Amino acid sequence: MASAFERELIRAGLLRPFRRACHTTERILEVAPLVPARGAVAGWAAAYVLGVDVLDGQNPFTMTPLPVPVHLGQNLGRAHPDGVHLVRERLPMVDREVVHGLPVTGQLRTVFDGGRWAPDLVEAVVFVDQMAHALELDLGPLALWCRPGPRWPGITRLRAALALADAGSASPWESRLRMFYMLRARLPRPLVNRPLFDLDGRFLGTPDLFDAAAGLATEFDGKGHRERHQHRDDNIREEKLEVVNLTVCRVDSLDLRQPAPLRERLRARHAQGMRRDRSLDRWTLVEPPWWQRRRRAA
């Protein structure tokens, strides 16, 4: 399937007959003339070109556009144009590739930069999660990049983000919820998008976050969950989980903007799950044979 960047190149007429390009793609293409011979588009913009559609250069809370990062590969003495952030760090040619004619940082270098440049630890984890999830990246080699010694700006934040990262996270808001769950609510690290089954092998659902000890399924409800049919499906799934003695907690982006009430609610639901009568548990994380066969065939 074509990435968002590829689809907009098609719409823009660079791959097929002309159509109007989206704002994100236009912003990236507009900086191309600023990229020197040994430079590259970097950070979120490189991630978007590489196919990570959710890293689209929008502030998630204000929806204002973020500057497009451009690696110069050296200090050329240029000022920062509006909407562009020029990076004067060294950029080995091995960390650079060309995608659809546009020079961008390679996958691991993009994770390395995006995690370091994030405004805080949570957004660093979001960046690393989504790169690993969308591109099925092995993050192991980044441990060598982050070893003590070189004093890269933001390297301490990236090291912490790699320790917290989980490639199973399917959206930025899931990653933010997991970080709130662990860092603000101080709850144990949950499983991410693990399927649940009843004791007869029937599929129950795949919670965004799951604490097996507490039997607590925590779900992030994005905009799509407000639609009538999706809301109905969510209710049916929640009932299935409660029937097998699981506790369910639903969270949306407004909750994350009100940390104190959400922290108390998550801790209360976790405590409720820890107090449950475990003899009534009728769920399992063990995948039945039919599920294993389907997963292998996918």
Tab-separated table of C-alpha atoms in Angstrom:
chain	number	residue	atom	x	y	z
A	1	MET	CA	0.000	0.000	0.000
A	2	ALA	CA	1.293	3.462	-0.906
A	3	SER	CA	2.262	5.729	1.981
A	4	ALA	CA	0.594	9.112	2.449
A	5	PHE	CA	3.672	10.780	0.948
A	6	GLU	CA	3.492	8.551	-2.136
A	7	ARG	CA	-0.247	9.127	-2.517
A	8	GLU	CA	0.234	12.869	-2.422
A	9	LEU	CA	3.075	12.702	-4.954
A	10	ILE	CA	0.627	10.887	-7.205
A	11	ARG	CA	-1.985	13.580	-6.604
A	12	ALA	CA	0.618	16.290	-7.164
A	13	GLY	CA	1.434	14.954	-10.609
A	14	LEU	CA	4.930	13.750	-9.791
A	15	LEU	CA	3.957	10.131	-10.317
A	16	ARG	CA	0.648	10.492	-12.235
A	17	PRO	CA	-1.591	13.264	-13.705
A	18	PHE	CA	-1.667	16.406	-11.536
A	19	ARG	CA	-3.903	16.829	-8.517
A	20	ARG	CA	-3.554	19.199	-5.566
A	21	ALA	CA	-1.097	17.916	-2.946
A	22	CYS	CA	-1.831	17.895	0.772
A	23	HIS	CA	-0.324	20.488	3.074
A	24	THR	CA	2.174	18.091	4.699
A	25	THR	CA	3.640	16.890	1.421
A	26	GLU	CA	3.738	20.409	0.005
A	27	ARG	CA	5.676	21.653	3.020
A	28	ILE	CA	8.265	18.894	2.634
A	29	LEU	CA	8.674	19.407	-1.095
A	30	GLU	CA	9.048	23.162	-0.666
A	31	VAL	CA	12.239	22.706	1.381
A	32	ALA	CA	13.904	20.445	-1.199
A	33	PRO	CA	15.837	23.352	-2.809
A	34	LEU	CA	17.384	24.125	0.596
A	35	VAL	CA	18.956	20.673	0.950
A	36	PRO	CA	22.685	20.798	0.058
A	37	ALA	CA	24.489	18.014	-1.794
A	38	ARG	CA	25.518	16.237	1.417
A	39	GLY	CA	22.330	17.088	3.331
A	40	ALA	CA	18.920	15.504	3.770
A	41	VAL	CA	15.392	16.105	4.974
A	42	ALA	CA	15.286	14.779	8.541
A	43	GLY	CA	13.178	14.172	11.656
A	44	TRP	CA	9.404	13.917	11.294
A	45	ALA	CA	9.578	14.930	7.611
A	46	ALA	CA	11.975	12.080	6.789
A	47	ALA	CA	9.724	9.695	8.728
A	48	TYR	CA	6.716	10.827	6.687
A	49	VAL	CA	8.559	10.346	3.389
A	50	LEU	CA	9.708	6.892	4.549
A	51	GLY	CA	6.072	5.889	5.074
A	52	VAL	CA	5.231	6.718	8.702
A	53	ASP	CA	2.016	8.573	7.918
A	54	VAL	CA	1.112	9.405	11.529
A	55	LEU	CA	4.277	11.520	11.950
A	56	ASP	CA	2.828	14.318	9.840
A	57	GLY	CA	4.461	17.421	11.297
A	58	GLN	CA	1.469	18.626	13.304
A	59	ASN	CA	1.617	19.530	16.984
A	60	PRO	CA	-0.787	16.915	18.437
A	61	PHE	CA	-2.296	19.326	20.958
A	62	THR	CA	-2.542	22.572	18.957
A	63	MET	CA	-2.512	21.141	15.387
A	64	THR	CA	-0.051	23.852	14.355
A	65	PRO	CA	2.654	22.876	11.831
A	66	LEU	CA	6.105	21.977	13.116
A	67	PRO	CA	9.227	23.239	11.318
A	68	VAL	CA	10.616	20.921	8.641
A	69	PRO	CA	14.054	19.684	9.809
A	70	VAL	CA	16.841	19.753	7.218
A	71	HIS	CA	20.297	18.296	7.831
A	72	LEU	CA	22.965	20.489	6.260
A	73	GLY	CA	25.704	17.965	7.045
A	74	GLN	CA	27.965	20.813	8.119
A	75	ASN	CA	27.788	24.398	9.345
A	76	LEU	CA	27.082	26.477	6.247
A	77	GLY	CA	26.277	29.630	8.209
A	78	ARG	CA	22.692	29.771	6.976
A	79	ALA	CA	19.859	31.402	8.921
A	80	HIS	CA	16.659	29.429	9.626
A	81	PRO	CA	13.990	30.221	6.997
A	82	ASP	CA	10.387	30.384	8.197
A	83	GLY	CA	8.968	26.915	8.767
A	84	VAL	CA	12.367	25.215	8.478
A	85	HIS	CA	14.843	24.070	11.122
A	86	LEU	CA	18.401	23.753	9.819
A	87	VAL	CA	20.580	21.178	11.573
A	88	ARG	CA	24.343	21.626	11.436
A	89	GLU	CA	25.376	18.235	12.852
A	90	ARG	CA	27.594	15.912	10.844
A	91	LEU	CA	25.699	13.519	8.577
A	92	PRO	CA	27.679	10.575	7.146
A	93	MET	CA	26.581	9.629	3.638
A	94	VAL	CA	25.733	6.133	4.897
A	95	ASP	CA	22.940	7.744	6.966
A	96	ARG	CA	21.355	9.264	3.881
A	97	GLU	CA	19.150	7.831	1.119
A	98	VAL	CA	17.049	9.121	-1.749
A	99	VAL	CA	13.306	8.370	-1.791
A	100	HIS	CA	11.232	9.547	-4.784
A	101	GLY	CA	14.077	11.860	-5.713
A	102	LEU	CA	14.178	13.499	-2.268
A	103	PRO	CA	17.266	13.070	-0.045
A	104	VAL	CA	16.204	11.943	3.440
A	105	THR	CA	17.914	10.424	6.431
A	106	GLY	CA	17.799	6.607	6.549
A	107	GLN	CA	15.476	4.748	8.875
A	108	LEU	CA	17.750	4.321	11.885
A	109	ARG	CA	19.219	7.822	11.573
A	110	THR	CA	15.668	9.187	11.426
A	111	VAL	CA	14.801	7.395	14.692
A	112	PHE	CA	18.073	8.601	16.198
A	113	ASP	CA	17.351	12.218	15.300
A	114	GLY	CA	13.615	12.235	15.941
A	115	GLY	CA	13.996	10.765	19.411
A	116	ARG	CA	16.735	13.242	20.352
A	117	TRP	CA	14.895	16.257	18.978
A	118	ALA	CA	11.542	15.492	20.609
A	119	PRO	CA	10.386	18.174	23.082
A	120	ASP	CA	10.120	15.691	25.959
A	121	LEU	CA	10.452	12.006	26.833
A	122	VAL	CA	6.837	11.164	26.006
A	123	GLU	CA	7.064	12.557	22.477
A	124	ALA	CA	10.426	10.835	22.033
A	125	VAL	CA	8.738	7.510	22.832
A	126	VAL	CA	5.915	8.367	20.434
A	127	PHE	CA	8.432	8.963	17.633
A	128	VAL	CA	10.398	5.783	18.301
A	129	ASP	CA	7.242	3.663	18.714
A	130	GLN	CA	5.684	4.810	15.459
A	131	MET	CA	8.864	4.421	13.428
A	132	ALA	CA	9.355	0.895	14.774
A	133	HIS	CA	5.693	-0.033	14.253
A	134	ALA	CA	5.196	1.331	10.745
A	135	LEU	CA	8.549	0.190	9.328
A	136	GLU	CA	8.916	-3.014	11.411
A	137	LEU	CA	12.308	-1.797	12.577
A	138	ASP	CA	14.754	-3.670	14.755
A	139	LEU	CA	15.818	-0.989	17.226
A	140	GLY	CA	18.701	-3.075	18.575
A	141	PRO	CA	21.412	-1.381	16.477
A	142	LEU	CA	20.485	1.986	17.975
A	143	ALA	CA	21.956	0.852	21.297
A	144	LEU	CA	25.400	1.177	19.659
A	145	TRP	CA	24.564	4.692	18.476
A	146	CYS	CA	23.538	5.638	22.021
A	147	ARG	CA	26.499	4.208	23.910
A	148	PRO	CA	28.295	6.594	26.301
A	149	GLY	CA	30.926	8.756	24.702
A	150	PRO	CA	29.739	11.042	21.884
A	151	ARG	CA	27.875	14.043	23.274
A	152	TRP	CA	24.967	14.228	20.869
A	153	PRO	CA	22.321	16.755	21.956
A	154	GLY	CA	19.304	14.919	23.408
A	155	ILE	CA	21.051	11.536	23.595
A	156	THR	CA	20.009	10.965	27.229
A	157	ARG	CA	16.360	11.414	26.250
A	158	LEU	CA	16.749	8.988	23.346
A	159	ARG	CA	18.320	6.335	25.592
A	160	ALA	CA	15.366	6.614	27.973
A	161	ALA	CA	12.893	6.480	25.074
A	162	LEU	CA	14.459	3.309	23.652
A	163	ALA	CA	14.056	1.608	27.045
A	164	LEU	CA	10.352	2.508	27.064
A	165	ALA	CA	9.603	1.949	23.371
A	166	ASP	CA	7.204	-0.713	22.112
A	167	ALA	CA	6.786	-1.472	18.399
A	168	GLY	CA	3.315	-2.871	19.106
A	169	SER	CA	1.894	0.610	19.631
A	170	ALA	CA	-0.365	1.316	16.668
A	171	SER	CA	-0.898	5.066	17.104
A	172	PRO	CA	0.737	8.104	18.714
A	173	TRP	CA	-2.116	8.472	21.200
A	174	GLU	CA	-1.714	4.859	22.302
A	175	SER	CA	1.940	5.642	23.015
A	176	ARG	CA	1.006	8.772	24.978
A	177	LEU	CA	-1.532	6.803	26.997
A	178	ARG	CA	1.049	4.114	27.790
A	179	MET	CA	3.527	6.731	28.991
A	180	PHE	CA	0.857	8.330	31.188
A	181	TYR	CA	-0.054	4.907	32.550
A	182	MET	CA	3.576	4.171	33.473
A	183	LEU	CA	5.110	7.559	34.268
A	184	ARG	CA	2.199	9.526	35.722
A	185	ALA	CA	-0.090	6.844	37.170
A	186	ARG	CA	2.972	4.807	38.232
A	187	LEU	CA	1.388	1.529	37.148
A	188	PRO	CA	3.325	-1.540	35.909
A	189	ARG	CA	4.412	-1.687	32.285
A	190	PRO	CA	1.439	-3.090	30.326
A	191	LEU	CA	1.285	-5.430	27.372
A	192	VAL	CA	0.552	-3.602	24.109
A	193	ASN	CA	-2.069	-4.798	21.619
A	194	ARG	CA	-2.030	-8.402	22.776
A	195	PRO	CA	-5.090	-10.457	21.705
A	196	LEU	CA	-7.304	-11.974	24.415
A	197	PHE	CA	-9.379	-15.163	24.191
A	198	ASP	CA	-11.959	-16.928	26.294
A	199	LEU	CA	-11.259	-20.411	27.630
A	200	ASP	CA	-12.987	-21.953	24.597
A	201	GLY	CA	-10.535	-20.216	22.247
A	202	ARG	CA	-12.907	-17.490	21.036
A	203	PHE	CA	-11.370	-14.106	20.292
A	204	LEU	CA	-12.427	-11.392	22.747
A	205	GLY	CA	-10.491	-8.353	21.627
A	206	THR	CA	-7.088	-6.664	21.490
A	207	PRO	CA	-6.835	-3.983	24.195
A	208	ASP	CA	-4.449	-1.123	23.559
A	209	LEU	CA	-2.905	-1.764	26.996
A	210	PHE	CA	-3.344	-4.855	29.156
A	211	ASP	CA	-2.197	-5.623	32.694
A	212	ALA	CA	-2.481	-9.375	33.160
A	213	ALA	CA	-2.033	-9.283	36.944
A	214	ALA	CA	-4.886	-6.805	37.388
A	215	GLY	CA	-6.957	-8.129	34.506
A	216	LEU	CA	-7.158	-4.484	33.363
A	217	ALA	CA	-7.772	-3.565	29.722
A	218	THR	CA	-7.151	0.128	28.979
A	219	GLU	CA	-8.364	1.507	25.657
A	220	PHE	CA	-7.703	4.821	23.925
A	221	ASP	CA	-10.774	6.168	22.123
A	222	GLY	CA	-9.809	8.349	19.163
A	223	LYS	CA	-12.168	10.403	17.020
A	224	GLY	CA	-13.391	7.355	15.128
A	225	HIS	CA	-14.750	5.818	18.316
A	226	ARG	CA	-17.386	8.562	18.551
A	227	GLU	CA	-19.105	7.341	15.404
A	228	ARG	CA	-22.300	5.454	16.079
A	229	HIS	CA	-21.327	2.059	14.653
A	230	GLN	CA	-17.845	2.137	16.181
A	231	HIS	CA	-19.296	3.149	19.546
A	232	ARG	CA	-21.682	0.191	19.335
A	233	ASP	CA	-18.818	-2.184	18.525
A	234	ASP	CA	-16.811	-0.778	21.451
A	235	ASN	CA	-19.707	-1.424	23.836
A	236	ILE	CA	-20.113	-5.007	22.634
A	237	ARG	CA	-16.382	-5.680	23.014
A	238	GLU	CA	-16.356	-4.128	26.484
A	239	GLU	CA	-19.232	-6.364	27.566
A	240	LYS	CA	-17.367	-9.434	26.292
A	241	LEU	CA	-14.345	-8.502	28.384
A	242	GLU	CA	-16.375	-7.833	31.519
A	243	VAL	CA	-18.224	-11.170	31.194
A	244	VAL	CA	-14.895	-13.035	31.482
A	245	ASN	CA	-13.962	-11.060	34.646
A	246	LEU	CA	-11.823	-8.311	33.140
A	247	THR	CA	-11.878	-4.635	34.122
A	248	VAL	CA	-12.088	-2.066	31.315
A	249	CYS	CA	-11.008	1.592	31.376
A	250	ARG	CA	-11.601	3.875	28.382
A	251	VAL	CA	-9.555	7.053	27.840
A	252	ASP	CA	-9.560	9.833	25.243
A	253	SER	CA	-7.334	12.833	24.490
A	254	LEU	CA	-9.359	15.117	26.778
A	255	ASP	CA	-8.591	12.802	29.688
A	256	LEU	CA	-4.866	13.132	29.012
A	257	ARG	CA	-5.233	16.911	29.327
A	258	GLN	CA	-6.640	16.432	32.863
A	259	PRO	CA	-3.850	14.401	34.490
A	260	ALA	CA	-5.006	14.350	38.119
A	261	PRO	CA	-8.483	12.831	37.527
A	262	LEU	CA	-7.132	10.373	34.958
A	263	ARG	CA	-4.306	9.257	37.251
A	264	GLU	CA	-6.771	8.540	40.048
A	265	ARG	CA	-9.189	6.757	37.708
A	266	LEU	CA	-6.484	4.504	36.288
A	267	ARG	CA	-5.153	3.662	39.745
A	268	ALA	CA	-8.663	2.943	41.007
A	269	ARG	CA	-9.447	0.621	38.104
A	270	HIS	CA	-6.102	-1.131	38.570
A	271	ALA	CA	-6.831	-1.630	42.276
A	272	GLN	CA	-10.295	-2.927	41.400
A	273	GLY	CA	-8.758	-5.484	39.072
A	274	MET	CA	-6.222	-6.590	41.662
A	275	ARG	CA	-9.082	-7.236	44.130
A	276	ARG	CA	-11.141	-9.327	41.707
A	277	ASP	CA	-12.087	-12.941	42.441
A	278	ARG	CA	-9.605	-14.696	40.144
A	279	SER	CA	-11.528	-17.957	40.330
A	280	LEU	CA	-14.034	-16.240	38.012
A	281	ASP	CA	-11.422	-15.483	35.315
A	282	ARG	CA	-12.492	-16.943	31.980
A	283	TRP	CA	-9.836	-15.367	29.756
A	284	THR	CA	-6.367	-16.230	28.509
A	285	LEU	CA	-3.461	-14.739	26.582
A	286	VAL	CA	-2.637	-18.152	25.107
A	287	GLU	CA	-3.308	-18.073	21.377
A	288	PRO	CA	-5.509	-20.953	20.156
A	289	PRO	CA	-4.293	-23.005	17.178
A	290	TRP	CA	-6.677	-21.321	14.723
A	291	TRP	CA	-5.265	-17.911	15.641
A	292	GLN	CA	-1.664	-19.112	15.295
A	293	ARG	CA	-2.431	-20.516	11.839
A	294	ARG	CA	-4.050	-17.243	10.777
A	295	ARG	CA	-1.107	-15.217	12.069
A	296	ARG	CA	1.403	-17.406	10.198
A	297	ALA	CA	-0.593	-17.067	6.995
A	298	ALA	CA	-0.830	-13.268	7.228
